[in-house]
Coordinates of C-alpha atoms (C1' of nucleotides) in Angstrom, one line a residue:
Chain A
M1 CA -11.4 -17.5 -1.6
T2 CA -9.0 -16.2 -4.3
L3 CA -6.7 -13.3 -3.6
P4 CA -6.3 -9.9 -5.3
V5 CA -3.4 -11.4 -7.2
L6 CA -1.9 -9.7 -10.3
T7 CA 0.0 -12.0 -12.6
D8 CA 2.1 -11.3 -15.6
D9 CA -0.1 -13.0 -17.9
M10 CA -3.0 -10.6 -17.7
S11 CA -4.0 -8.4 -20.5
D12 CA -3.3 -4.7 -20.3
E13 CA -7.0 -3.9 -19.9
E14 CA -7.3 -6.3 -16.9
I15 CA -4.2 -4.7 -15.3
D16 CA -5.7 -1.3 -16.1
A17 CA -9.0 -2.1 -14.4
I18 CA -7.2 -3.2 -11.4
V19 CA -5.1 -0.2 -11.2
N20 CA -8.3 1.9 -11.3
K21 CA -9.8 -0.2 -8.5
A22 CA -6.5 0.3 -6.5
T23 CA -7.1 4.1 -6.9
T24 CA -10.5 3.9 -5.4
A25 CA -9.4 1.5 -2.7
S26 CA -6.5 3.7 -2.0
G27 CA -8.8 6.7 -1.5
F28 CA -11.0 4.8 0.8
L29 CA -8.1 3.5 2.9
K30 CA -6.6 7.1 3.1
A31 CA -10.0 8.2 4.4
I32 CA -10.1 5.6 7.1
S33 CA -6.4 5.7 8.0
H34 CA -6.6 8.9 9.9
E35 CA -6.8 8.2 13.6
G36 CA -9.7 10.6 14.2
R37 CA -11.6 9.4 11.4
L38 CA -11.0 5.8 12.4
M39 CA -12.4 6.5 15.8
I40 CA -15.4 8.2 14.4
L41 CA -16.2 5.3 12.1
C42 CA -15.8 3.0 15.0
H43 CA -18.4 4.9 17.0
L44 CA -20.7 5.0 14.0
V45 CA -20.6 1.2 13.7
S46 CA -22.9 1.1 16.8
G47 CA -25.2 3.5 15.2
E48 CA -26.1 7.1 14.3
K49 CA -24.4 9.9 16.3
S50 CA -24.7 13.7 16.2
V51 CA -21.7 15.8 15.7
T52 CA -21.8 17.0 19.3
E53 CA -21.8 13.4 20.5
L54 CA -18.8 12.5 18.4
E55 CA -17.2 15.7 19.6
D56 CA -17.4 14.3 23.1
L57 CA -16.7 10.8 22.2
I58 CA -13.4 11.4 20.6
A59 CA -12.4 14.4 22.6
A60 CA -11.8 16.7 19.7
R61 CA -12.9 20.1 18.9
Q62 CA -16.1 20.8 17.0
A63 CA -14.5 22.2 13.9
A64 CA -12.0 19.2 13.7
V65 CA -14.8 16.7 13.9
S66 CA -16.9 18.4 11.4
Q67 CA -13.9 18.5 9.0
Q68 CA -13.3 14.8 9.4
L69 CA -16.9 14.2 8.8
S70 CA -16.8 16.3 5.8
R71 CA -14.0 14.3 4.4
L72 CA -15.8 11.1 5.1
R73 CA -18.9 12.5 3.6
L74 CA -17.0 13.5 0.4
E75 CA -15.5 10.1 0.2
G76 CA -18.9 8.5 0.6
L77 CA -18.4 6.7 3.8
V78 CA -20.9 8.5 5.9
V79 CA -24.3 10.1 5.4
P80 CA -25.8 13.0 7.3
R81 CA -29.4 13.2 8.3
R82 CA -30.8 16.5 9.7
D83 CA -33.2 16.5 12.6
G84 CA -33.9 20.0 13.8
K85 CA -30.7 21.7 14.7
T86 CA -28.6 18.6 15.1
I87 CA -27.1 16.5 12.3
Y88 CA -26.8 12.9 12.7
Y89 CA -24.2 10.8 10.8
R90 CA -24.3 7.2 10.0
L91 CA -22.3 4.8 7.8
A92 CA -23.3 5.0 4.1
D93 CA -22.8 1.2 3.6
D94 CA -21.1 -1.7 5.2
K95 CA -17.8 -1.1 3.5
P96 CA -16.2 0.7 6.5
K97 CA -17.7 -1.9 8.8
R98 CA -16.3 -4.7 6.9
V99 CA -12.8 -3.3 7.0
L100 CA -13.1 -2.2 10.6
E101 CA -14.0 -5.6 11.6
V102 CA -10.7 -7.1 10.1
V103 CA -8.7 -4.1 11.5
Y104 CA -10.3 -4.7 14.9
D105 CA -9.5 -8.3 14.8
L106 CA -5.9 -7.7 13.8
F107 CA -5.1 -4.8 16.2
C108 CA -7.7 -4.7 19.0
K109 CA -8.4 -8.1 19.9
D110 CA -6.6 -8.1 23.3
V111 CA -8.0 -4.8 24.5
N112 CA -8.4 -6.4 27.9
T113 CA -4.7 -6.7 28.6
Chain B
M1 CA -18.5 -11.5 15.8
T2 CA -18.5 -8.4 17.8
L3 CA -17.5 -5.1 16.3
P4 CA -14.9 -2.6 17.3
V5 CA -17.6 -0.6 19.1
L6 CA -16.8 2.1 21.6
T7 CA -19.5 2.8 24.2
D8 CA -19.9 5.5 26.7
D9 CA -19.9 3.1 29.6
M10 CA -16.4 2.0 29.0
S11 CA -13.7 2.8 31.6
D12 CA -11.0 5.5 30.6
E13 CA -8.4 2.8 30.6
E14 CA -10.4 0.7 28.1
I15 CA -11.0 3.8 25.9
D16 CA -7.3 4.7 26.2
A17 CA -6.2 1.2 25.2
I18 CA -8.5 1.4 22.2
V19 CA -7.0 4.8 21.2
N20 CA -3.5 3.4 21.3
K21 CA -4.7 0.5 19.2
A22 CA -6.3 3.0 16.8
T23 CA -2.9 4.7 16.5
T24 CA -1.2 1.5 15.5
A25 CA -4.1 0.6 13.1
S26 CA -3.9 4.1 11.7
G27 CA -0.2 3.7 10.9
F28 CA -0.8 0.3 9.3
L29 CA -3.6 1.7 7.2
K30 CA -1.6 4.7 6.1
A31 CA 1.1 2.4 5.0
I32 CA -1.2 0.4 2.8
S33 CA -3.4 3.3 1.6
H34 CA -0.7 4.5 -0.9
E35 CA -1.7 3.2 -4.3
G36 CA 1.9 2.0 -5.2
R37 CA 2.3 0.2 -2.0
L38 CA -1.2 -1.3 -2.2
M39 CA -0.2 -2.7 -5.5
I40 CA 3.1 -3.9 -4.3
L41 CA 1.4 -5.7 -1.4
C42 CA -1.1 -7.2 -3.8
H43 CA 1.7 -8.7 -5.8
L44 CA 3.4 -10.0 -2.7
V45 CA 0.3 -11.9 -1.7
S46 CA 1.1 -14.3 -4.4
G47 CA 4.6 -14.9 -3.2
E48 CA 8.1 -13.4 -2.8
K49 CA 9.2 -10.8 -5.5
S50 CA 12.5 -9.1 -6.1
V51 CA 12.7 -5.4 -6.3
T52 CA 13.3 -5.6 -10.1
E53 CA 10.3 -7.8 -10.6
L54 CA 8.1 -5.3 -8.7
E55 CA 9.6 -2.6 -10.7
D56 CA 8.3 -4.2 -13.8
L57 CA 5.0 -5.2 -12.3
I58 CA 3.8 -1.8 -11.2
A59 CA 5.7 0.1 -13.9
A60 CA 7.5 2.4 -11.5
R61 CA 11.1 3.5 -11.3
Q62 CA 13.5 1.4 -9.4
A63 CA 14.2 4.0 -6.8
A64 CA 10.5 4.7 -6.2
V65 CA 9.9 1.0 -5.6
S66 CA 12.7 0.8 -3.2
Q67 CA 11.4 3.6 -1.3
Q68 CA 7.9 2.2 -0.9
L69 CA 9.5 -1.0 0.1
S70 CA 11.6 0.8 2.7
R71 CA 8.4 2.3 4.1
L72 CA 6.6 -1.0 4.2
R73 CA 9.7 -2.5 5.8
L74 CA 9.9 0.1 8.5
E75 CA 6.2 -0.3 9.1
G76 CA 6.9 -4.1 9.5
L77 CA 4.6 -5.2 6.7
V78 CA 7.4 -6.8 4.5
V79 CA 10.6 -8.7 5.0
P80 CA 13.6 -8.7 2.8
R81 CA 15.6 -11.8 1.9
R82 CA 18.9 -11.4 0.1
D83 CA 19.9 -14.1 -2.4
G84 CA 23.1 -13.0 -4.1
K85 CA 22.6 -9.6 -5.8
T86 CA 18.9 -9.6 -5.7
I87 CA 16.7 -9.0 -2.7
Y88 CA 13.4 -10.7 -2.4
Y89 CA 10.5 -9.2 -0.5
R90 CA 7.6 -11.1 1.1
L91 CA 4.8 -10.2 3.4
A92 CA 5.9 -10.2 7.1
D93 CA 2.7 -11.8 8.3
D94 CA -1.0 -12.2 7.3
K95 CA -2.1 -8.8 8.3
P96 CA -1.8 -7.2 4.9
K97 CA -3.3 -10.2 3.4
R98 CA -6.2 -10.2 5.7
V99 CA -7.0 -6.6 5.0
L100 CA -6.3 -6.9 1.3
E101 CA -8.8 -9.8 1.0
V102 CA -11.6 -7.6 2.3
V103 CA -10.5 -4.6 0.2
Y104 CA -10.3 -6.7 -2.9
D105 CA -13.9 -8.1 -2.1
L106 CA -15.2 -4.6 -1.7
F107 CA -13.6 -2.8 -4.6
C108 CA -12.2 -5.4 -7.2
K109 CA -14.8 -8.1 -7.4
D110 CA -16.1 -7.1 -10.8
V111 CA -12.7 -6.8 -12.5
N112 CA -14.1 -8.7 -15.5
T113 CA -16.5 -5.9 -16.4
Chain C
dT1 C1' -36.9 40.2 14.0
dG2 C1' -33.3 38.8 17.1
dC3 C1' -30.7 35.5 19.5
dA4 C1' -28.6 31.1 20.8
dA5 C1' -27.3 26.3 19.5
dA6 C1' -25.5 23.0 16.3
dT7 C1' -22.8 22.4 12.4
dA8 C1' -20.1 23.9 8.3
dT9 C1' -16.6 26.4 5.8
dA10 C1' -12.5 29.3 4.9
dC11 C1' -7.9 30.2 5.4
dG12 C1' -3.2 30.3 6.9
dA13 C1' 0.4 27.9 9.5
dA14 C1' 2.7 23.8 10.7
dT15 C1' 3.5 19.0 9.3
dA16 C1' 3.7 15.1 6.6
dT17 C1' 4.0 12.6 2.3
dT18 C1' 5.5 11.9 -2.3
dT19 C1' 8.7 12.3 -6.0
dG20 C1' 12.8 12.6 -8.8
dC21 C1' 17.4 12.7 -9.2
dA22 C1' 22.0 11.8 -7.9
dA23 C1' 25.0 9.3 -5.3
dA24 C1' 26.3 5.7 -2.4
dA25 C1' 26.4 0.8 -0.7
dA26 C1' 26.6 -4.2 -1.3
dA27 C1' 27.5 -8.3 -3.6
dA28 C1' 29.3 -11.0 -7.6
dG29 C1' 32.4 -11.9 -11.3
dC30 C1' 36.6 -11.0 -13.6
Chain D
dG1 C1' 41.2 -4.1 -7.1
dC2 C1' 37.8 -2.8 -10.8
dT3 C1' 33.3 -3.2 -13.1
dT4 C1' 28.7 -4.3 -13.4
dT5 C1' 24.3 -5.1 -11.3
dT6 C1' 20.9 -4.5 -7.8
dT7 C1' 19.2 -1.9 -4.2
dT8 C1' 19.3 1.8 -0.8
dT9 C1' 19.8 6.5 0.8
dG10 C1' 19.9 11.6 0.9
dC11 C1' 18.2 15.7 -0.3
dA12 C1' 15.1 19.3 -2.0
dA13 C1' 11.0 20.5 -4.5
dA14 C1' 6.1 19.8 -5.1
dT15 C1' 1.8 18.2 -2.8
dA16 C1' -1.2 17.0 0.5
dT17 C1' -2.9 16.8 5.2
dT18 C1' -4.0 18.5 9.6
dC19 C1' -5.1 21.9 13.1
dG20 C1' -6.6 26.3 15.0
dT21 C1' -9.1 30.4 14.7
dA22 C1' -12.5 32.9 12.9
dT23 C1' -16.5 33.2 10.3
dA24 C1' -20.7 31.5 8.0
dT25 C1' -25.1 28.9 7.8
dT26 C1' -29.1 26.7 9.4
dT27 C1' -32.6 25.9 12.7
dG28 C1' -35.6 26.7 16.7
dC29 C1' -37.6 29.7 19.8
dA30 C1' -38.9 33.9 22.1

DNA sequence: TGCAAATATACGAATATTTGCAAAAAAAGC
DNA sequence: GCTTTTTTTGCAAATATTCGTATATTTGCA
């Protein structure tokens, strides 16, 4: 269970690699750090949802939800699936879920209070 | 190992509580989603560092580092400790570490490639 | 073809974030 | 008190994000 530790005795290449990873991670975190997007992702953890469903679930306007989904889509966090007129979104992989689990544990544990 | 799932059959109070938590979580994630701050936090996982040390470690200007630290301080993620002229910063609690562990696992696992 | 439903996009305004630079505190030593 | 070192703060410019409104696009159906 080692940590993402950076030490002075690492080679420049190693440091550089880590910085690149940091850029990627930063983008990912920026994507999920928006309250609306965070909520959307939370809802998607329990399974596919249509845009309209999400619109109701997070009480936001259609265009706003679509924009947030667009951002998440570009960032590779969610994937759309068309079924007739409606488009269903789901998590692209378990990355968001993995992070959300921890975030939930840290901030939402005592929801019943 | 339940997830931060929101379902339609929750009471408004429950939903509301979760939204508040989401706001908090969002602020936290915004704080760590900045590349420089992310690097700073990574360094702090391995222990206390002075501002000057961090300045060298992430190759940023002194004022910039200080500002990022200021942001992290206001957000409650780090805590300063003065020792003579220098000020040492450390993680305020294990929240950043907990999230960073996952982020590291997701994005930095294959650093040696 | 024409129309309605579901979703996406474009664009401007309002906000927020980030950065760089200069200046100001704070502490230590002389 | 003065100087040096370390750190913080203030301010303005540059960027980025977000929101709202309006406008496409796509699909299904009559």
